[in-house]
CSV table of N, CA and C in Angstrom, one decimal:
chain,number,residue,atom,x,y,z
A,1,MET,N,85.2,86.0,78.4
A,1,MET,CA,85.2,85.3,80.2
A,1,MET,C,86.0,86.3,81.1
A,2,GLY,N,86.8,87.2,81.0
A,2,GLY,CA,87.5,88.0,81.6
A,2,GLY,C,86.3,89.2,81.8
A,3,PHE,N,85.4,89.4,81.2
A,3,PHE,CA,84.9,90.1,81.1
A,3,PHE,C,83.4,89.9,82.2
A,4,GLY,N,82.9,88.5,82.0
A,4,GLY,CA,81.8,87.7,82.8
A,4,GLY,C,82.2,88.0,83.9
A,5,SER,N,83.6,87.7,84.5
A,5,SER,CA,84.0,87.3,86.0
A,5,SER,C,84.2,88.9,86.5
A,6,SER,N,84.3,90.1,85.5
A,6,SER,CA,84.4,91.2,86.2
A,6,SER,C,82.9,91.7,86.2
A,7,MET,N,82.0,91.2,85.3
A,7,MET,CA,80.3,91.8,85.6
A,7,MET,C,79.7,91.1,87.1
A,8,ILE,N,80.3,89.8,87.2
A,8,ILE,CA,79.6,88.9,88.2
A,8,ILE,C,80.2,89.5,89.5
A,9,LEU,N,81.7,89.7,90.0
A,9,LEU,CA,82.0,90.4,90.9
A,9,LEU,C,81.9,91.6,90.9
A,10,GLY,N,82.1,92.6,89.8
A,10,GLY,CA,81.6,93.8,89.9
A,10,GLY,C,80.3,94.5,91.0
A,11,THR,N,79.5,93.5,91.0
A,11,THR,CA,78.5,94.2,91.4
A,11,THR,C,78.6,93.7,93.4
A,12,CYS,N,79.3,93.2,93.5
A,12,CYS,CA,79.6,92.8,95.1
A,12,CYS,C,80.9,93.2,95.4
A,13,ILE,N,81.9,93.6,94.5
A,13,ILE,CA,83.4,93.7,95.1
A,13,ILE,C,83.7,94.8,96.1
A,14,GLY,N,82.8,95.9,95.8
A,14,GLY,CA,83.1,97.0,96.4
A,14,GLY,C,82.3,97.5,98.1
A,15,SER,N,81.4,96.3,98.0
A,15,SER,CA,81.2,96.3,99.3
A,15,SER,C,81.7,95.2,100.2
A,16,MET,N,82.4,94.5,99.5
A,16,MET,CA,83.3,93.5,100.4
A,16,MET,C,84.2,94.1,100.6
A,17,ALA,N,84.9,95.4,99.7
A,17,ALA,CA,86.1,96.0,100.4
A,17,ALA,C,85.7,96.8,101.3
A,18,ASP,N,84.4,97.5,101.3
A,18,ASP,CA,84.1,98.4,102.4
A,18,ASP,C,84.0,97.6,103.6
A,19,LYS,N,83.7,96.2,103.5
A,19,LYS,CA,83.5,95.3,105.1
A,19,LYS,C,85.0,95.3,105.4
A,20,TYR,N,85.8,94.7,104.7
A,20,TYR,CA,87.2,93.8,104.8
A,20,TYR,C,88.3,94.5,105.0
A,21,GLY,N,87.9,95.8,104.1
A,21,GLY,CA,89.2,96.7,103.9
A,21,GLY,C,89.6,97.0,102.5
A,22,ARG,N,89.9,98.4,102.4
A,22,ARG,CA,90.3,98.6,101.0
A,22,ARG,C,91.9,98.3,100.8
A,23,LYS,N,92.8,98.4,101.7
A,23,LYS,CA,93.7,98.4,101.3
A,23,LYS,C,94.2,96.7,100.9
A,24,ARG,N,93.4,95.9,101.9
A,24,ARG,CA,93.5,94.7,101.7
A,24,ARG,C,93.2,94.0,100.4
A,25,PHE,N,92.1,94.9,99.8
A,25,PHE,CA,91.3,94.4,98.4
A,25,PHE,C,92.4,95.1,97.5
A,26,ALA,N,93.0,96.1,98.0
A,26,ALA,CA,94.1,96.3,96.6
A,26,ALA,C,95.4,95.5,96.6
A,27,TYR,N,95.6,95.0,97.7
A,27,TYR,CA,96.4,93.8,97.7
A,27,TYR,C,96.0,92.9,97.0
A,28,LEU,N,94.5,92.6,96.9
A,28,LEU,CA,94.2,91.5,96.2
A,28,LEU,C,94.3,91.4,94.6
A,29,TYR,N,94.0,92.8,94.3
A,29,TYR,CA,94.1,93.1,93.0
A,29,TYR,C,95.4,93.0,92.4
A,30,VAL,N,97.0,93.5,93.2
A,30,VAL,CA,98.2,93.2,92.7
A,30,VAL,C,97.9,91.7,92.8
A,31,THR,N,97.8,90.7,93.5
A,31,THR,CA,98.0,89.6,93.5
A,31,THR,C,97.1,89.0,92.1
A,32,LEU,N,95.9,89.2,92.0
A,32,LEU,CA,95.1,88.4,90.8
A,32,LEU,C,95.8,89.2,89.7
A,33,TYR,N,96.5,90.5,89.6
A,33,TYR,CA,96.5,90.6,88.3
A,33,TYR,C,98.0,90.0,88.2
A,34,ILE,N,99.2,90.0,89.0
A,34,ILE,CA,100.4,89.1,89.0
A,34,ILE,C,99.8,87.6,88.3
A,35,ILE,N,98.8,86.8,88.6
A,35,ILE,CA,98.7,85.8,88.3
A,35,ILE,C,98.4,85.9,87.1
A,36,SER,N,97.2,87.0,86.5
A,36,SER,CA,96.7,86.9,85.3
A,36,SER,C,97.8,86.9,84.4
A,37,CYS,N,98.8,88.1,84.6
A,37,CYS,CA,100.2,88.2,83.9
A,37,CYS,C,101.0,86.7,83.8
A,38,LEU,N,101.2,86.1,85.0
A,38,LEU,CA,101.8,84.8,84.5
A,38,LEU,C,101.4,83.8,83.3
A,39,THR,N,99.9,84.1,83.4
A,39,THR,CA,99.4,82.8,82.5
A,39,THR,C,99.6,83.0,81.7
A,40,LYS,N,100.1,84.4,81.0
A,40,LYS,CA,100.4,84.6,79.5
A,40,LYS,C,101.5,83.8,78.9
A,41,HIS,N,102.4,83.3,79.9
A,41,HIS,CA,103.5,82.2,79.5
A,41,HIS,C,102.9,81.1,79.3
A,42,ASN,N,102.0,80.4,79.0
A,42,ASN,CA,101.4,79.2,78.9
A,42,ASN,C,100.4,79.2,77.7
A,43,ARG,N,100.3,78.2,76.7
A,43,ARG,CA,99.6,78.2,75.8
A,43,ARG,C,98.4,77.4,76.0
A,44,THR,N,98.0,76.5,77.0
A,44,THR,CA,97.0,76.0,77.2
A,44,THR,C,95.7,76.4,77.4
A,45,ILE,N,94.6,76.5,77.2
A,45,ILE,CA,93.3,76.8,77.6
A,45,ILE,C,93.0,76.9,78.7
A,46,PRO,N,93.0,76.0,79.8
A,46,PRO,CA,92.4,76.0,81.0
A,46,PRO,C,93.3,77.2,81.7
A,47,LEU,N,94.6,77.0,81.6
A,47,LEU,CA,95.7,77.9,82.2
A,47,LEU,C,95.1,79.7,81.7
A,48,LEU,N,95.3,79.4,80.7
A,48,LEU,CA,94.6,80.9,80.0
A,48,LEU,C,93.3,81.3,80.5
A,49,SER,N,92.7,80.7,80.7
A,49,SER,CA,91.2,81.0,81.1
A,49,SER,C,91.0,81.6,82.5
A,50,ILE,N,91.9,80.8,83.3
A,50,ILE,CA,92.4,81.2,84.7
A,50,ILE,C,92.5,82.7,84.7
A,51,GLY,N,93.5,83.0,83.8
A,51,GLY,CA,94.5,84.3,83.6
A,51,GLY,C,93.3,85.3,83.2
A,52,ARG,N,92.1,84.8,82.7
A,52,ARG,CA,91.2,85.7,82.1
A,52,ARG,C,90.3,85.9,83.3
A,53,LEU,N,89.9,84.7,83.8
A,53,LEU,CA,89.3,85.0,85.2
A,53,LEU,C,89.8,86.1,86.0
A,54,THR,N,91.0,86.1,86.5
A,54,THR,CA,91.9,86.5,87.7
A,54,THR,C,92.0,88.0,87.1
A,55,GLY,N,92.3,88.2,85.7
A,55,GLY,CA,92.3,89.3,85.5
A,55,GLY,C,91.3,90.4,85.1
A,56,GLY,N,89.9,89.5,84.9
A,56,GLY,CA,88.3,90.5,85.2
A,56,GLY,C,88.2,90.7,86.9
A,57,ALA,N,88.5,90.1,87.5
A,57,ALA,CA,88.3,90.1,88.7
A,57,ALA,C,89.1,91.2,89.4
A,58,ALA,N,90.5,91.2,88.4
A,58,ALA,CA,91.2,92.5,89.3
A,58,ALA,C,90.6,93.4,88.4
A,59,THR,N,90.3,93.8,87.4
A,59,THR,CA,89.6,94.8,86.9
A,59,THR,C,88.4,95.4,87.8
A,60,SER,N,87.5,94.4,88.1
A,60,SER,CA,86.9,95.0,89.3
A,60,SER,C,87.0,95.6,90.3
A,61,LEU,N,88.2,95.2,90.9
A,61,LEU,CA,88.8,95.5,92.0
A,61,LEU,C,89.8,97.1,91.5
A,62,LEU,N,90.1,97.3,90.6
A,62,LEU,CA,90.6,98.4,90.1
A,62,LEU,C,89.5,99.7,89.8
A,63,MET,N,88.6,98.9,89.7
A,63,MET,CA,87.5,99.9,89.0
A,63,MET,C,86.8,100.7,90.6
A,64,SER,N,86.9,99.9,91.5
A,64,SER,CA,86.2,100.2,92.7
A,64,SER,C,87.0,100.5,93.9
A,65,VAL,N,88.4,99.8,94.1
A,65,VAL,CA,88.6,99.9,95.4
A,65,VAL,C,89.8,101.2,95.6
A,66,PHE,N,90.3,101.6,94.6
A,66,PHE,CA,91.3,102.8,94.6
A,66,PHE,C,90.7,104.1,94.8
A,67,GLU,N,89.5,104.4,94.2
A,67,GLU,CA,88.9,105.7,94.1
A,67,GLU,C,88.2,105.5,95.6
A,68,SER,N,87.6,104.5,95.7
A,68,SER,CA,87.1,104.5,97.5
A,68,SER,C,87.8,105.0,98.5
A,69,TRP,N,89.1,104.3,98.4
A,69,TRP,CA,90.4,104.7,99.3
A,69,TRP,C,90.4,106.3,99.1
A,70,VAL,N,91.0,106.9,97.7
A,70,VAL,CA,91.0,107.9,98.1
A,70,VAL,C,89.9,108.9,98.7
A,71,VAL,N,88.7,108.5,98.1
A,71,VAL,CA,87.4,109.4,98.9
A,71,VAL,C,87.5,109.5,100.0
A,72,CYS,N,87.7,108.1,100.8
A,72,CYS,CA,87.8,108.0,102.1
A,72,CYS,C,89.0,108.6,102.9
A,73,GLU,N,90.2,108.7,102.2
A,73,GLU,CA,91.1,109.3,103.2
A,73,GLU,C,90.9,110.8,103.0
A,74,TYR,N,90.4,111.3,102.0
A,74,TYR,CA,90.1,112.7,101.6
A,74,TYR,C,89.2,113.1,102.8
A,75,HIS,N,88.3,112.5,103.0
A,75,HIS,CA,87.4,112.8,104.2
A,75,HIS,C,88.0,112.6,105.6
A,76,LYS,N,88.9,112.2,105.6
A,76,LYS,CA,89.4,111.8,107.0
A,76,LYS,C,90.4,113.2,107.0
A,77,ILE,N,91.0,113.6,106.2
A,77,ILE,CA,92.2,114.8,106.0
A,77,ILE,C,91.8,116.0,105.9
A,78,GLU,N,90.7,116.3,105.1
A,78,GLU,CA,90.2,117.8,104.6
A,78,GLU,C,89.3,118.4,105.2
A,79,PRO,N,89.7,119.3,106.0
A,79,PRO,CA,88.8,120.1,106.9
A,79,PRO,C,87.3,120.7,106.2
A,80,GLN,N,86.3,120.2,106.7
A,80,GLN,CA,85.0,120.2,106.1
A,80,GLN,C,84.6,121.8,105.1
A,81,GLU,N,85.5,122.6,105.8
A,81,GLU,CA,84.9,124.1,105.2
A,81,GLU,C,85.9,123.9,103.7
A,82,ASN,N,87.0,123.4,103.3
A,82,ASN,CA,87.8,123.5,102.4
A,82,ASN,C,87.2,122.3,101.3
A,83,LYS,N,86.3,121.4,101.7
A,83,LYS,CA,86.1,120.4,100.8
A,83,LYS,C,85.4,120.6,99.3
A,84,SER,N,85.2,121.7,99.2
A,84,SER,CA,84.5,122.0,97.7
A,84,SER,C,85.9,122.9,97.1
A,85,THR,N,86.1,123.8,97.7
A,85,THR,CA,87.0,124.7,97.2
A,85,THR,C,88.1,124.8,97.3
A,86,GLY,N,88.7,123.7,98.4
A,86,GLY,CA,90.2,123.9,98.7
A,86,GLY,C,91.0,123.3,97.3
A,87,PHE,N,92.3,123.8,97.9
A,87,PHE,CA,93.4,123.3,96.8
A,87,PHE,C,93.4,122.0,96.6
A,88,GLY,N,93.3,120.7,97.2
A,88,GLY,CA,93.3,119.4,97.1
A,88,GLY,C,92.0,118.9,97.1
A,89,SER,N,91.2,119.4,96.0
A,89,SER,CA,89.5,119.0,96.3
A,89,SER,C,89.7,118.0,95.4
A,90,LEU,N,88.7,117.4,95.6
A,90,LEU,CA,88.4,115.7,95.1
A,90,LEU,C,88.5,116.0,93.6
A,91,GLN,N,87.9,116.9,93.2
A,91,GLN,CA,87.6,116.9,91.7
A,91,GLN,C,88.7,117.6,90.9
A,92,GLN,N,89.9,118.2,91.5
A,92,GLN,CA,91.0,118.3,91.4
A,92,GLN,C,92.0,116.8,91.2
A,93,THR,N,91.9,116.4,91.9
A,93,THR,CA,92.5,115.0,92.5
A,93,THR,C,92.0,114.0,91.4
A,94,PHE,N,91.2,113.9,90.9
A,94,PHE,CA,90.6,113.1,90.2
A,94,PHE,C,90.5,113.5,88.4
A,95,SER,N,90.9,114.6,88.2
A,95,SER,CA,91.2,115.4,86.9
A,95,SER,C,92.4,114.8,86.5
A,96,LEU,N,93.4,115.2,87.9
A,96,LEU,CA,94.7,115.1,87.4
A,96,LEU,C,95.1,113.2,87.0
A,97,ALA,N,94.4,112.7,88.0
A,97,ALA,CA,94.5,111.3,87.5
A,97,ALA,C,94.2,110.7,86.6
A,98,SER,N,92.8,111.5,86.0
A,98,SER,CA,92.5,111.1,84.8
A,98,SER,C,93.7,111.7,83.9
A,99,LEU,N,94.0,112.5,83.9
A,99,LEU,CA,94.9,112.9,82.8
A,99,LEU,C,96.4,111.9,82.8
A,100,LEU,N,96.8,112.1,83.9
A,100,LEU,CA,97.7,111.1,84.4
A,100,LEU,C,97.7,109.6,83.7
A,101,ASN,N,96.4,108.9,83.9
A,101,ASN,CA,96.0,108.1,83.3
A,101,ASN,C,96.1,107.7,81.6
A,102,PHE,N,95.8,108.7,81.0
A,102,PHE,CA,96.2,108.9,79.8
A,102,PHE,C,97.3,109.1,79.2
A,103,VAL,N,98.4,109.8,80.2
A,103,VAL,CA,99.6,110.0,79.6
A,103,VAL,C,100.2,108.5,80.1
A,104,VAL,N,100.3,108.1,80.9
A,104,VAL,CA,100.6,106.7,81.0
A,104,VAL,C,100.1,105.5,80.7
A,105,ALA,N,99.1,105.5,80.0
A,105,ALA,CA,98.8,104.4,79.2
A,105,ALA,C,99.3,104.9,77.5
A,106,VAL,N,99.5,106.0,76.9
A,106,VAL,CA,100.5,105.9,75.6
A,106,VAL,C,101.9,105.4,76.2
A,107,VAL,N,102.5,106.1,77.1
A,107,VAL,CA,103.9,105.4,77.3
A,107,VAL,C,104.0,104.0,77.6
A,108,SER,N,103.2,103.4,78.2
A,108,SER,CA,102.9,102.3,78.3
A,108,SER,C,103.0,101.2,76.9
A,109,GLY,N,102.1,101.8,76.1
A,109,GLY,CA,102.0,101.3,74.9
A,109,GLY,C,103.7,101.5,74.2
A,110,VAL,N,104.2,102.7,74.3
A,110,VAL,CA,105.3,102.9,73.3
A,110,VAL,C,106.5,101.9,74.1
A,111,VAL,N,106.4,101.7,75.3
A,111,VAL,CA,107.5,100.9,75.9
A,111,VAL,C,107.0,99.3,75.8
A,112,ALA,N,105.9,99.3,76.2
A,112,ALA,CA,105.3,97.3,75.5
A,112,ALA,C,106.1,97.2,74.0
A,113,GLU,N,105.9,98.4,73.2
A,113,GLU,CA,106.3,97.8,71.9
A,113,GLU,C,108.1,97.5,71.6
A,114,GLY,N,108.4,98.5,72.6
A,114,GLY,CA,110.1,98.4,72.9
A,114,GLY,C,110.4,97.2,73.2
A,115,ILE,N,109.9,96.6,74.2
A,115,ILE,CA,110.2,95.5,74.8
A,115,ILE,C,110.1,94.2,73.8
A,116,VAL,N,109.1,94.3,73.2
A,116,VAL,CA,108.6,93.0,72.1
A,116,VAL,C,109.4,93.2,71.4
A,117,ASP,N,110.0,94.3,70.9
A,117,ASP,CA,110.9,93.8,69.7
A,117,ASP,C,112.6,93.4,70.6
A,118,ARG,N,112.5,93.8,71.7
A,118,ARG,CA,113.9,93.5,72.1
A,118,ARG,C,113.9,92.2,73.0
A,119,PHE,N,113.1,91.5,72.9
A,119,PHE,CA,112.9,90.2,73.7
A,119,PHE,C,112.8,89.0,72.4
A,120,PRO,N,113.5,88.1,72.0
A,120,PRO,CA,113.0,87.3,71.1
A,120,PRO,C,111.9,86.1,71.9
A,121,TYR,N,110.9,85.8,70.8
A,121,TYR,CA,110.2,84.6,71.7
A,121,TYR,C,111.2,83.3,72.1
A,122,ASN,N,110.7,82.9,72.9
A,122,ASN,CA,111.6,81.3,73.5
A,122,ASN,C,110.7,80.4,73.8
A,123,GLU,N,111.3,79.1,73.8
A,123,GLU,CA,110.3,78.2,74.5
A,123,GLU,C,111.2,78.2,75.8
A,124,ASP,N,110.6,77.2,77.2
A,124,ASP,CA,111.0,77.1,78.3
A,124,ASP,C,112.3,76.0,77.7
A,125,PRO,N,113.8,76.4,78.0
A,125,PRO,CA,114.9,75.3,77.8
A,125,PRO,C,115.0,74.3,78.5
A,126,LEU,N,114.3,74.2,79.7
A,126,LEU,CA,114.5,72.9,80.5
A,126,LEU,C,113.7,71.9,80.3
A,127,ILE,N,112.5,72.3,79.6
A,127,ILE,CA,111.5,71.3,79.5
A,127,ILE,C,111.4,70.9,77.8
A,128,SER,N,111.5,69.9,76.9
A,128,SER,CA,111.2,69.8,75.7
A,128,SER,C,109.8,69.6,75.4
A,129,ASN,N,109.3,70.4,74.6
A,129,ASN,CA,107.8,70.2,74.1
A,129,ASN,C,106.9,70.9,75.0
A,130,SER,N,107.3,71.8,75.8
A,130,SER,CA,107.0,72.4,76.6
A,130,SER,C,105.7,73.4,76.5
A,131,ASP,N,104.8,73.9,77.1
A,131,ASP,CA,103.7,74.9,76.6
A,131,ASP,C,104.0,76.4,77.2
A,132,TRP,N,104.8,76.3,77.9
A,132,TRP,CA,105.6,77.5,78.8
A,132,TRP,C,106.9,77.9,77.9
A,133,PHE,N,106.7,79.7,77.9
A,133,PHE,CA,107.4,80.4,76.6
A,133,PHE,C,107.6,81.7,77.3
A,134,TYR,N,108.8,82.2,77.0
A,134,TYR,CA,109.0,83.7,77.3
A,134,TYR,C,109.4,84.6,76.6
A,135,GLY,N,109.3,85.7,76.5
A,135,GLY,CA,109.7,86.8,75.6
A,135,GLY,C,109.1,87.2,74.4
A,136,LYS,N,109.2,88.2,73.6
A,136,LYS,CA,108.4,88.6,72.6
A,136,LYS,C,107.0,88.9,73.2
A,137,TYR,N,105.8,88.4,72.8
A,137,TYR,CA,104.3,89.3,73.4
A,137,TYR,C,104.2,88.9,74.8
A,138,THR,N,105.2,88.2,75.4
A,138,THR,CA,104.6,87.9,77.0
A,138,THR,C,105.8,89.0,78.2
A,139,ALA,N,106.7,89.5,77.0
A,139,ALA,CA,107.5,90.2,77.7
A,139,ALA,C,107.2,91.8,78.4
A,140,PRO,N,106.0,92.4,77.9
A,140,PRO,CA,105.4,93.6,78.8
A,140,PRO,C,104.6,93.1,79.5
A,141,PHE,N,104.0,91.7,80.2
A,141,PHE,CA,103.4,91.4,81.0
A,141,PHE,C,104.6,91.1,82.1
A,142,ASP,N,105.5,91.0,81.7
A,142,ASP,CA,106.5,90.4,82.8
A,142,ASP,C,107.1,92.2,83.3
A,143,LEU,N,107.2,93.1,82.4
A,143,LEU,CA,107.3,94.5,83.2
A,143,LEU,C,106.3,94.8,84.0
A,144,ALA,N,104.7,94.5,83.7
A,144,ALA,CA,104.1,94.8,84.6
A,144,ALA,C,103.8,94.2,85.7
A,145,ILE,N,104.6,92.8,85.8
A,145,ILE,CA,104.4,91.9,87.2
A,145,ILE,C,105.3,93.1,88.0
A,146,ILE,N,106.5,93.5,87.6
A,146,ILE,CA,107.7,94.0,88.4
A,146,ILE,C,106.6,95.3,88.6
A,147,CYS,N,105.9,96.1,87.9
A,147,CYS,CA,105.2,97.3,88.1
A,147,CYS,C,104.4,97.4,89.6
A,148,LEU,N,103.6,96.2,89.1
A,148,LEU,CA,102.5,95.5,90.0
A,148,LEU,C,103.4,95.5,91.6
A,149,GLY,N,104.2,94.9,91.7
A,149,GLY,CA,105.2,94.5,92.4
A,149,GLY,C,105.4,95.8,93.5
A,150,PHE,N,106.0,96.8,92.5
A,150,PHE,CA,106.5,98.1,93.1
A,150,PHE,C,105.4,98.6,93.5
A,151,GLY,N,104.1,98.5,92.8
A,151,GLY,CA,102.5,99.2,93.3
A,151,GLY,C,102.4,98.7,94.7
A,152,GLY,N,102.3,97.6,94.9
A,152,GLY,CA,102.1,96.8,96.2
A,152,GLY,C,102.8,97.3,97.3
A,153,TRP,N,104.3,97.1,97.1
A,153,TRP,CA,104.7,97.9,97.9
A,153,TRP,C,104.8,99.0,98.3
A,154,LEU,N,104.0,100.1,97.5
A,154,LEU,CA,103.8,101.5,97.6
A,154,LEU,C,102.2,101.4,98.5
A,155,ILE,N,101.6,100.6,98.1
A,155,ILE,CA,100.4,100.4,99.0
A,155,ILE,C,100.8,99.9,100.4
A,156,SER,N,102.1,99.2,100.7
A,156,SER,CA,102.2,98.8,102.0
A,156,SER,C,102.9,99.7,102.8
A,157,VAL,N,103.7,100.7,102.2
A,157,VAL,CA,104.2,101.7,103.0
A,157,VAL,C,103.4,103.0,103.1
A,158,LEU,N,102.6,103.4,102.2
A,158,LEU,CA,101.7,104.9,102.3
A,158,LEU,C,100.6,104.7,102.7
A,159,TRP,N,100.0,103.7,102.3
A,159,TRP,CA,98.3,103.7,103.0
A,159,TRP,C,97.9,103.3,104.2
A,160,ASN,N,96.8,103.7,104.8
A,160,ASN,CA,96.4,103.6,106.0
A,160,ASN,C,95.0,102.4,105.4
A,161,GLU,N,94.9,101.4,106.3
A,161,GLU,CA,93.6,101.0,106.1
A,161,GLU,C,92.4,101.6,106.2
A,162,ASN,N,91.2,101.6,105.5
A,162,ASN,CA,89.9,102.6,105.4
A,162,ASN,C,88.9,101.1,104.9
A,163,TYR,N,87.6,101.6,105.8
A,163,TYR,CA,87.2,100.9,105.8
A,163,TYR,C,85.4,101.7,105.4
A,164,GLY,N,84.6,101.0,104.8
A,164,GLY,CA,83.3,101.7,104.4
A,164,GLY,C,82.8,102.5,105.6
A,165,GLU,N,82.3,101.9,106.5
A,165,GLU,CA,81.9,102.5,108.0
A,165,GLU,C,82.3,103.9,108.5
A,166,ASN,N,83.6,104.0,107.8
A,166,ASN,CA,84.8,104.8,108.9
A,166,ASN,C,85.2,106.4,107.8
A,167,CYS,N,84.4,106.1,107.1
A,167,CYS,CA,84.3,107.2,105.9
A,167,CYS,C,83.1,108.7,106.3
């Protein structure tokens, strides 16, 4: 279901971000992924399906909006004569991003395993026979919500809005 929503939205999400603003769509990524993380606390199929749909849509945004924003900002800032050979070339930027992506993935896996072991499984104490629970395998998603919130704050502080036609 998540791959399906990513497949459908992936065909148009980039052009929508170009038209309406990449910063705005980065916020949408953060929001959709937080919703996806929150649905992991429920065991009902309809709510879990919503989580898969929002996660798939967020993945489409992740794979298009952030890199497009970097390329656009690079073309605004970097002088024409230094674009291919300058210290801050796009090639170096994306090479570093790829390397850090692997490092963050490994560290995230280790941290997630530690969090799962640290927080026991619990059902919602306020509602008997509840479909809501927390702890154990949902704890890494709670940490992801905190990281996404921090990332959204960084976007609001550090990013300029850019559009496809202005690059």
